[in-house]
Amino acid sequence: MKLSRPVSWFLLAFGVWSWVIWVTFVKNLVADGSGLAFDDGHPTAYFWVHLTLAVVSFVLGTVVGVIGLRGLRALRRTS
């Protein structure tokens, strides 16, 4: 399958965006002082659910970004 240049850039940008957003979220989650993420120093279910969401988003963002990068590289080879 051949991806167009705009689609490849979009996929790459989505992958980068996913990492930026979720890294920021995980930093805020770990530093949470409201009591949602930690109860007496122990992680809560809220913490584990959101950490799982972040890890899945890291994996999906990486896969989507790599597809976009490979699409751009393929276009560069054919041009």
mmCIF file with all atom_site columns, C-alpha atoms in Angstrom:
data_model
loop_
_atom_site.group_PDB
_atom_site.id
_atom_site.type_symbol
_atom_site.label_atom_id
_atom_site.label_alt_id
_atom_site.label_comp_id
_atom_site.label_asym_id
_atom_site.label_entity_id
_atom_site.label_seq_id
_atom_site.pdbx_PDB_ins_code
_atom_site.Cartn_x
_atom_site.Cartn_y
_atom_site.Cartn_z
_atom_site.occupancy
_atom_site.B_iso_or_equiv
_atom_site.pdbx_formal_charge
_atom_site.auth_seq_id
_atom_site.auth_comp_id
_atom_site.auth_asym_id
_atom_site.auth_atom_id
_atom_site.pdbx_PDB_model_num
ATOM 1  C CA . MET A 1 1  ? 0.000  0.000  0.000  1.00 0.00 ? 1  MET A CA 1
ATOM 2  C CA . LYS A 1 2  ? 1.276  3.449  -0.865 1.00 0.00 ? 2  LYS A CA 1
ATOM 3  C CA . LEU A 1 3  ? 0.517  6.415  1.401  1.00 0.00 ? 3  LEU A CA 1
ATOM 4  C CA . SER A 1 4  ? 0.266  9.964  0.147  1.00 0.00 ? 4  SER A CA 1
ATOM 5  C CA . ARG A 1 5  ? 2.560  12.631 1.552  1.00 0.00 ? 5  ARG A CA 1
ATOM 6  C CA . PRO A 1 6  ? -0.225 14.395 3.549  1.00 0.00 ? 6  PRO A CA 1
ATOM 7  C CA . VAL A 1 7  ? -1.418 11.115 5.057  1.00 0.00 ? 7  VAL A CA 1
ATOM 8  C CA . SER A 1 8  ? 2.136  10.126 5.987  1.00 0.00 ? 8  SER A CA 1
ATOM 9  C CA . TRP A 1 9  ? 2.749  13.491 7.656  1.00 0.00 ? 9  TRP A CA 1
ATOM 10 C CA . PHE A 1 10 ? -0.554 13.240 9.497  1.00 0.00 ? 10 PHE A CA 1
ATOM 11 C CA . LEU A 1 11 ? 0.289  9.780  10.842 1.00 0.00 ? 11 LEU A CA 1
ATOM 12 C CA . LEU A 1 12 ? 3.750  10.894 11.921 1.00 0.00 ? 12 LEU A CA 1
ATOM 13 C CA . ALA A 1 13 ? 2.340  14.023 13.587 1.00 0.00 ? 13 ALA A CA 1
ATOM 14 C CA . PHE A 1 14 ? -0.312 11.927 15.346 1.00 0.00 ? 14 PHE A CA 1
ATOM 15 C CA . GLY A 1 15 ? 2.361  9.610  16.725 1.00 0.00 ? 15 GLY A CA 1
ATOM 16 C CA . VAL A 1 16 ? 4.426  12.510 18.048 1.00 0.00 ? 16 VAL A CA 1
ATOM 17 C CA . TRP A 1 17 ? 1.320  14.223 19.451 1.00 0.00 ? 17 TRP A CA 1
ATOM 18 C CA . SER A 1 18 ? 0.300  11.042 21.245 1.00 0.00 ? 18 SER A CA 1
ATOM 19 C CA . TRP A 1 19 ? 3.689  10.812 22.968 1.00 0.00 ? 19 TRP A CA 1
ATOM 20 C CA . VAL A 1 20 ? 3.723  14.495 23.977 1.00 0.00 ? 20 VAL A CA 1
ATOM 21 C CA . ILE A 1 21 ? 0.218  14.380 25.429 1.00 0.00 ? 21 ILE A CA 1
ATOM 22 C CA . TRP A 1 22 ? 0.573  11.091 27.306 1.00 0.00 ? 22 TRP A CA 1
ATOM 23 C CA . VAL A 1 23 ? 4.056  11.807 28.695 1.00 0.00 ? 23 VAL A CA 1
ATOM 24 C CA . THR A 1 24 ? 2.655  15.033 30.127 1.00 0.00 ? 24 THR A CA 1
ATOM 25 C CA . PHE A 1 25 ? -0.355 13.170 31.495 1.00 0.00 ? 25 PHE A CA 1
ATOM 26 C CA . VAL A 1 26 ? 1.781  10.503 33.186 1.00 0.00 ? 26 VAL A CA 1
ATOM 27 C CA . LYS A 1 27 ? 3.993  13.184 34.775 1.00 0.00 ? 27 LYS A CA 1
ATOM 28 C CA . ASN A 1 28 ? 0.879  14.872 36.155 1.00 0.00 ? 28 ASN A CA 1
ATOM 29 C CA . LEU A 1 29 ? -0.567 11.539 37.272 1.00 0.00 ? 29 LEU A CA 1
ATOM 30 C CA . VAL A 1 30 ? 2.562  10.648 39.247 1.00 0.00 ? 30 VAL A CA 1
ATOM 31 C CA . ALA A 1 31 ? 2.669  14.111 40.825 1.00 0.00 ? 31 ALA A CA 1
ATOM 32 C CA . ASP A 1 32 ? -1.049 14.010 41.718 1.00 0.00 ? 32 ASP A CA 1
ATOM 33 C CA . GLY A 1 33 ? -1.787 15.587 45.066 1.00 0.00 ? 33 GLY A CA 1
ATOM 34 C CA . SER A 1 34 ? -5.565 15.345 44.999 1.00 0.00 ? 34 SER A CA 1
ATOM 35 C CA . GLY A 1 35 ? -5.714 11.800 46.304 1.00 0.00 ? 35 GLY A CA 1
ATOM 36 C CA . LEU A 1 36 ? -7.138 10.295 43.126 1.00 0.00 ? 36 LEU A CA 1
ATOM 37 C CA . ALA A 1 37 ? -3.952 8.524  42.021 1.00 0.00 ? 37 ALA A CA 1
ATOM 38 C CA . PHE A 1 38 ? -2.506 7.670  45.435 1.00 0.00 ? 38 PHE A CA 1
ATOM 39 C CA . ASP A 1 39 ? -4.061 6.827  48.778 1.00 0.00 ? 39 ASP A CA 1
ATOM 40 C CA . ASP A 1 40 ? -1.559 6.983  51.651 1.00 0.00 ? 40 ASP A CA 1
ATOM 41 C CA . GLY A 1 41 ? 1.267  6.510  49.153 1.00 0.00 ? 41 GLY A CA 1
ATOM 42 C CA . HIS A 1 42 ? -0.282 3.471  47.470 1.00 0.00 ? 42 HIS A CA 1
ATOM 43 C CA . PRO A 1 43 ? -1.527 3.566  43.859 1.00 0.00 ? 43 PRO A CA 1
ATOM 44 C CA . THR A 1 44 ? -5.291 3.501  43.455 1.00 0.00 ? 44 THR A CA 1
ATOM 45 C CA . ALA A 1 45 ? -7.409 1.870  40.742 1.00 0.00 ? 45 ALA A CA 1
ATOM 46 C CA . TYR A 1 46 ? -7.628 5.307  39.086 1.00 0.00 ? 46 TYR A CA 1
ATOM 47 C CA . PHE A 1 47 ? -3.837 5.330  38.803 1.00 0.00 ? 47 PHE A CA 1
ATOM 48 C CA . TRP A 1 48 ? -3.629 1.820  37.314 1.00 0.00 ? 48 TRP A CA 1
ATOM 49 C CA . VAL A 1 49 ? -6.420 2.417  34.798 1.00 0.00 ? 49 VAL A CA 1
ATOM 50 C CA . HIS A 1 50 ? -4.903 5.660  33.574 1.00 0.00 ? 50 HIS A CA 1
ATOM 51 C CA . LEU A 1 51 ? -1.396 4.244  33.489 1.00 0.00 ? 51 LEU A CA 1
ATOM 52 C CA . THR A 1 52 ? -2.727 1.370  31.353 1.00 0.00 ? 52 THR A CA 1
ATOM 53 C CA . LEU A 1 53 ? -4.409 3.867  29.015 1.00 0.00 ? 53 LEU A CA 1
ATOM 54 C CA . ALA A 1 54 ? -1.137 5.778  28.714 1.00 0.00 ? 54 ALA A CA 1
ATOM 55 C CA . VAL A 1 55 ? 0.908  2.659  27.930 1.00 0.00 ? 55 VAL A CA 1
ATOM 56 C CA . VAL A 1 56 ? -1.570 1.530  25.270 1.00 0.00 ? 56 VAL A CA 1
ATOM 57 C CA . SER A 1 57 ? -1.514 5.041  23.786 1.00 0.00 ? 57 SER A CA 1
ATOM 58 C CA . PHE A 1 58 ? 2.310  5.018  23.746 1.00 0.00 ? 58 PHE A CA 1
ATOM 59 C CA . VAL A 1 59 ? 2.282  1.740  21.819 1.00 0.00 ? 59 VAL A CA 1
ATOM 60 C CA . LEU A 1 60 ? -0.412 2.834  19.363 1.00 0.00 ? 60 LEU A CA 1
ATOM 61 C CA . GLY A 1 61 ? 1.196  6.267  18.900 1.00 0.00 ? 61 GLY A CA 1
ATOM 62 C CA . THR A 1 62 ? 4.523  4.614  18.163 1.00 0.00 ? 62 THR A CA 1
ATOM 63 C CA . VAL A 1 63 ? 3.003  2.197  15.639 1.00 0.00 ? 63 VAL A CA 1
ATOM 64 C CA . VAL A 1 64 ? 1.070  4.954  13.861 1.00 0.00 ? 64 VAL A CA 1
ATOM 65 C CA . GLY A 1 65 ? 4.114  7.260  13.840 1.00 0.00 ? 65 GLY A CA 1
ATOM 66 C CA . VAL A 1 66 ? 6.355  4.534  12.412 1.00 0.00 ? 66 VAL A CA 1
ATOM 67 C CA . ILE A 1 67 ? 3.832  3.861  9.647  1.00 0.00 ? 67 ILE A CA 1
ATOM 68 C CA . GLY A 1 68 ? 3.847  7.566  8.782  1.00 0.00 ? 68 GLY A CA 1
ATOM 69 C CA . LEU A 1 69 ? 7.656  7.693  8.845  1.00 0.00 ? 69 LEU A CA 1
ATOM 70 C CA . ARG A 1 70 ? 7.904  4.635  6.622  1.00 0.00 ? 70 ARG A CA 1
ATOM 71 C CA . GLY A 1 71 ? 5.417  6.236  4.222  1.00 0.00 ? 71 GLY A CA 1
ATOM 72 C CA . LEU A 1 72 ? 7.527  9.380  4.004  1.00 0.00 ? 72 LEU A CA 1
ATOM 73 C CA . ARG A 1 73 ? 10.715 7.394  3.454  1.00 0.00 ? 73 ARG A CA 1
ATOM 74 C CA . ALA A 1 74 ? 9.052  5.374  0.693  1.00 0.00 ? 74 ALA A CA 1
ATOM 75 C CA . LEU A 1 75 ? 7.913  8.574  -1.017 1.00 0.00 ? 75 LEU A CA 1
ATOM 76 C CA . ARG A 1 76 ? 11.425 10.004 -0.805 1.00 0.00 ? 76 ARG A CA 1
ATOM 77 C CA . ARG A 1 77 ? 12.896 6.871  -2.453 1.00 0.00 ? 77 ARG A CA 1
ATOM 78 C CA . THR A 1 78 ? 10.438 7.040  -5.363 1.00 0.00 ? 78 THR A CA 1
ATOM 79 C CA . SER A 1 79 ? 10.837 10.795 -5.972 1.00 0.00 ? 79 SER A CA 1
#
